[in-house]
């Protein structure tokens, strides 16, 4: 009888989880706001894809939507409110998995593509990423272990006489 035991462990480093916070900086009342974030030069990506991107609205009383287009590396956010919302205010926080540490707000350029007051008149909105914070315990890893066991039994036979 012989027994063979084997084990393989694989560990994959996933990156640094960060919180990217968006802020409306100017004093304005908005009824609608849409902006894009071009992250094509940033090593990493937002957690989730399409409308399943991990972003949380921080403004009460508004409808908000977020969409991450992985192919173009563009995150789009949109807000609408019949009664309006006031700036300055934090707008959203999104989870970003960075391949390198030390990202800063300037790494995430924001372009406002539409903004209007509650009466649908054009309004000026100044939106930027205000902070990129590393989440505590944020280096992600995944580990898998595989064990194998093989037992071989040999039986001796005695020829008949």
mmCIF file of C-alpha atoms in Angstrom:
data_model
loop_
_atom_site.group_PDB
_atom_site.id
_atom_site.type_symbol
_atom_site.label_atom_id
_atom_site.label_comp_id
_atom_site.label_asym_id
_atom_site.label_seq_id
_atom_site.Cartn_x
_atom_site.Cartn_y
_atom_site.Cartn_z
ATOM 1 C CA UNK A 1 0.000 0.000 0.000
ATOM 2 C CA UNK A 2 1.292 3.469 -0.856
ATOM 3 C CA UNK A 3 -0.333 6.872 -0.180
ATOM 4 C CA UNK A 4 0.468 10.145 -1.944
ATOM 5 C CA UNK A 5 -0.757 13.484 -0.555
ATOM 6 C CA UNK A 6 -0.478 16.766 -2.446
ATOM 7 C CA UNK A 7 -1.546 20.356 -1.851
ATOM 8 C CA UNK A 8 -1.534 23.456 -4.070
ATOM 9 C CA UNK A 9 -2.215 26.995 -2.835
ATOM 10 C CA UNK A 10 -2.753 29.939 -5.192
ATOM 11 C CA UNK A 11 -2.895 33.546 -3.967
ATOM 12 C CA UNK A 12 -3.920 36.430 -6.237
ATOM 13 C CA UNK A 13 -3.419 40.062 -5.218
ATOM 14 C CA UNK A 14 -6.345 42.157 -6.390
ATOM 15 C CA UNK A 15 -5.265 45.716 -5.610
ATOM 16 C CA UNK A 16 -6.137 48.476 -3.202
ATOM 17 C CA UNK A 17 -9.785 49.284 -2.591
ATOM 18 C CA UNK A 18 -10.419 53.045 -2.567
ATOM 19 C CA UNK A 19 -13.415 55.316 -2.054
ATOM 20 C CA UNK A 20 -13.714 58.020 -4.714
ATOM 21 C CA UNK A 21 -15.876 60.933 -3.483
ATOM 22 C CA UNK A 22 -17.549 63.384 -5.890
ATOM 23 C CA UNK A 23 -18.484 66.925 -4.804
ATOM 24 C CA UNK A 24 -20.542 69.756 -6.252
ATOM 25 C CA UNK A 25 -18.350 72.707 -5.208
ATOM 26 C CA UNK A 26 -20.326 75.811 -6.151
ATOM 27 C CA UNK A 27 -23.351 77.494 -4.567
ATOM 28 C CA UNK A 28 -26.136 76.554 -6.981
ATOM 29 C CA UNK A 29 -29.585 74.958 -6.960
ATOM 30 C CA UNK A 30 -29.853 72.180 -9.529
ATOM 31 C CA UNK A 31 -32.781 70.181 -10.843
ATOM 32 C CA UNK A 32 -30.625 68.039 -13.131
ATOM 33 C CA UNK A 33 -26.949 67.175 -13.344
ATOM 34 C CA UNK A 34 -24.956 64.775 -15.482
ATOM 35 C CA UNK A 35 -21.186 64.272 -15.492
ATOM 36 C CA UNK A 36 -18.575 61.869 -16.843
ATOM 37 C CA UNK A 37 -15.341 60.677 -15.297
ATOM 38 C CA UNK A 38 -12.574 59.584 -17.666
ATOM 39 C CA UNK A 39 -10.400 57.068 -15.825
ATOM 40 C CA UNK A 40 -8.542 55.766 -18.885
ATOM 41 C CA UNK A 41 -5.171 56.894 -17.484
ATOM 42 C CA UNK A 42 -5.745 55.413 -14.017
ATOM 43 C CA UNK A 43 -4.339 51.963 -13.215
ATOM 44 C CA UNK A 44 -7.378 50.073 -11.920
ATOM 45 C CA UNK A 45 -11.124 50.207 -12.327
ATOM 46 C CA UNK A 46 -14.412 50.955 -10.642
ATOM 47 C CA UNK A 47 -15.951 47.995 -8.821
ATOM 48 C CA UNK A 48 -18.837 46.592 -10.862
ATOM 49 C CA UNK A 49 -19.782 47.321 -14.429
ATOM 50 C CA UNK A 50 -22.629 49.000 -16.284
ATOM 51 C CA UNK A 51 -25.416 50.071 -13.942
ATOM 52 C CA UNK A 52 -24.143 47.560 -11.348
ATOM 53 C CA UNK A 53 -21.155 49.804 -10.582
ATOM 54 C CA UNK A 54 -20.614 50.232 -6.818
ATOM 55 C CA UNK A 55 -21.605 53.890 -6.323
ATOM 56 C CA UNK A 56 -23.717 55.372 -3.548
ATOM 57 C CA UNK A 57 -25.754 58.575 -3.887
ATOM 58 C CA UNK A 58 -25.043 61.027 -1.037
ATOM 59 C CA UNK A 59 -27.753 63.602 -1.883
ATOM 60 C CA UNK A 60 -31.208 63.034 -0.370
ATOM 61 C CA UNK A 61 -34.365 63.660 -2.351
ATOM 62 C CA UNK A 62 -32.914 63.031 -5.805
ATOM 63 C CA UNK A 63 -33.007 60.202 -8.295
ATOM 64 C CA UNK A 64 -29.493 59.178 -9.245
ATOM 65 C CA UNK A 65 -28.041 56.710 -11.727
ATOM 66 C CA UNK A 66 -24.495 55.532 -12.339
ATOM 67 C CA UNK A 67 -23.072 53.570 -15.269
ATOM 68 C CA UNK A 68 -19.530 52.332 -15.837
ATOM 69 C CA UNK A 69 -18.500 51.708 -19.436
ATOM 70 C CA UNK A 70 -15.491 49.415 -19.052
ATOM 71 C CA UNK A 71 -14.570 49.516 -22.772
ATOM 72 C CA UNK A 72 -14.177 53.309 -22.841
ATOM 73 C CA UNK A 73 -13.165 53.530 -19.136
ATOM 74 C CA UNK A 74 -15.818 56.180 -18.507
ATOM 75 C CA UNK A 75 -18.103 56.490 -15.478
ATOM 76 C CA UNK A 76 -21.323 58.470 -16.027
ATOM 77 C CA UNK A 77 -23.494 59.844 -13.215
ATOM 78 C CA UNK A 78 -26.874 61.511 -13.489
ATOM 79 C CA UNK A 79 -29.132 63.284 -10.954
ATOM 80 C CA UNK A 80 -32.644 64.677 -11.224
ATOM 81 C CA UNK A 81 -34.891 66.424 -8.693
ATOM 82 C CA UNK A 82 -38.161 68.266 -9.244
ATOM 83 C CA UNK A 83 -37.647 70.479 -6.205
ATOM 84 C CA UNK A 84 -33.887 70.867 -6.702
ATOM 85 C CA UNK A 85 -30.829 70.194 -4.610
ATOM 86 C CA UNK A 86 -28.305 72.684 -3.263
ATOM 87 C CA UNK A 87 -24.557 72.925 -3.649
ATOM 88 C CA UNK A 88 -22.000 72.778 -2.326
ATOM 89 C CA UNK A 89 -22.547 69.160 -1.327
ATOM 90 C CA UNK A 90 -21.012 65.715 -1.635
ATOM 91 C CA UNK A 91 -22.741 63.893 -4.487
ATOM 92 C CA UNK A 92 -21.564 60.285 -4.447
ATOM 93 C CA UNK A 93 -18.927 57.834 -3.340
ATOM 94 C CA UNK A 94 -17.793 55.030 -5.668
ATOM 95 C CA UNK A 95 -15.552 52.027 -4.995
ATOM 96 C CA UNK A 96 -12.386 51.850 -7.102
ATOM 97 C CA UNK A 97 -9.926 48.942 -7.160
ATOM 98 C CA UNK A 98 -6.516 50.539 -7.762
ATOM 99 C CA UNK A 99 -3.599 48.592 -9.206
ATOM 100 C CA UNK A 100 -1.167 51.046 -7.601
ATOM 101 C CA UNK A 101 -1.422 53.002 -4.342
ATOM 102 C CA UNK A 102 -1.318 56.773 -4.052
ATOM 103 C CA UNK A 103 -4.122 57.865 -6.361
ATOM 104 C CA UNK A 104 -5.222 61.497 -6.026
ATOM 105 C CA UNK A 105 -8.392 63.392 -7.061
ATOM 106 C CA UNK A 106 -6.667 64.842 -10.150
ATOM 107 C CA UNK A 107 -6.333 61.278 -11.498
ATOM 108 C CA UNK A 108 -10.116 61.321 -12.094
ATOM 109 C CA UNK A 109 -10.992 64.231 -14.434
ATOM 110 C CA UNK A 110 -14.700 65.107 -14.392
ATOM 111 C CA UNK A 111 -16.634 66.736 -17.240
ATOM 112 C CA UNK A 112 -20.093 68.150 -16.538
ATOM 113 C CA UNK A 113 -22.172 67.291 -19.626
ATOM 114 C CA UNK A 114 -25.502 68.775 -18.485
ATOM 115 C CA UNK A 115 -26.771 70.911 -15.614
ATOM 116 C CA UNK A 116 -29.952 72.871 -15.128
ATOM 117 C CA UNK A 117 -32.001 74.479 -12.370
ATOM 118 C CA UNK A 118 -35.363 73.052 -11.245
ATOM 119 C CA UNK A 119 -37.087 75.111 -13.985
ATOM 120 C CA UNK A 120 -34.935 73.417 -16.682
ATOM 121 C CA UNK A 121 -32.889 76.578 -17.283
ATOM 122 C CA UNK A 122 -29.140 76.122 -17.846
ATOM 123 C CA UNK A 123 -27.120 76.334 -14.642
ATOM 124 C CA UNK A 124 -23.410 76.197 -13.986
ATOM 125 C CA UNK A 125 -22.155 73.226 -11.953
ATOM 126 C CA UNK A 126 -18.567 72.680 -10.819
ATOM 127 C CA UNK A 127 -18.048 68.968 -10.004
ATOM 128 C CA UNK A 128 -14.760 67.320 -9.073
ATOM 129 C CA UNK A 129 -13.452 64.331 -7.181
ATOM 130 C CA UNK A 130 -12.812 65.750 -3.716
ATOM 131 C CA UNK A 131 -10.990 62.753 -2.227
ATOM 132 C CA UNK A 132 -9.619 59.311 -2.966
ATOM 133 C CA UNK A 133 -9.394 57.412 0.312
ATOM 134 C CA UNK A 134 -7.919 53.997 0.815
ATOM 135 C CA UNK A 135 -10.404 51.729 2.564
ATOM 136 C CA UNK A 136 -9.146 50.198 5.808
ATOM 137 C CA UNK A 137 -7.731 46.723 5.301
ATOM 138 C CA UNK A 138 -8.056 47.355 1.610
ATOM 139 C CA UNK A 139 -5.562 45.100 -0.098
ATOM 140 C CA UNK A 140 -7.687 42.311 -1.492
ATOM 141 C CA UNK A 141 -6.467 38.763 -1.880
ATOM 142 C CA UNK A 142 -8.078 35.521 -2.845
ATOM 143 C CA UNK A 143 -6.641 32.180 -1.849
ATOM 144 C CA UNK A 144 -7.636 28.738 -3.014
ATOM 145 C CA UNK A 145 -6.260 25.452 -1.757
ATOM 146 C CA UNK A 146 -6.544 22.115 -3.514
ATOM 147 C CA UNK A 147 -5.685 18.838 -1.842
ATOM 148 C CA UNK A 148 -5.357 15.486 -3.546
ATOM 149 C CA UNK A 149 -4.968 12.061 -2.073
ATOM 150 C CA UNK A 150 -4.168 8.867 -3.917
ATOM 151 C CA UNK A 151 -4.077 5.400 -2.360
ATOM 152 C CA UNK A 152 -2.788 2.390 -4.263
ATOM 153 C CA UNK A 153 -3.317 -1.085 -2.917
ATOM 154 C CA UNK A 154 -1.504 -4.058 -4.403
ATOM 155 C CA UNK A 155 -2.733 -7.553 -3.691
ATOM 156 C CA UNK A 156 -0.394 -10.481 -3.932
ATOM 157 C CA UNK A 157 -1.705 -13.608 -5.569
ATOM 158 C CA UNK A 158 -0.451 -17.110 -5.036
ATOM 159 C CA UNK A 159 -0.469 -19.450 -8.057
ATOM 160 C CA UNK A 160 -2.601 -22.592 -7.604
ATOM 161 C CA UNK A 161 -0.620 -25.814 -7.094
#
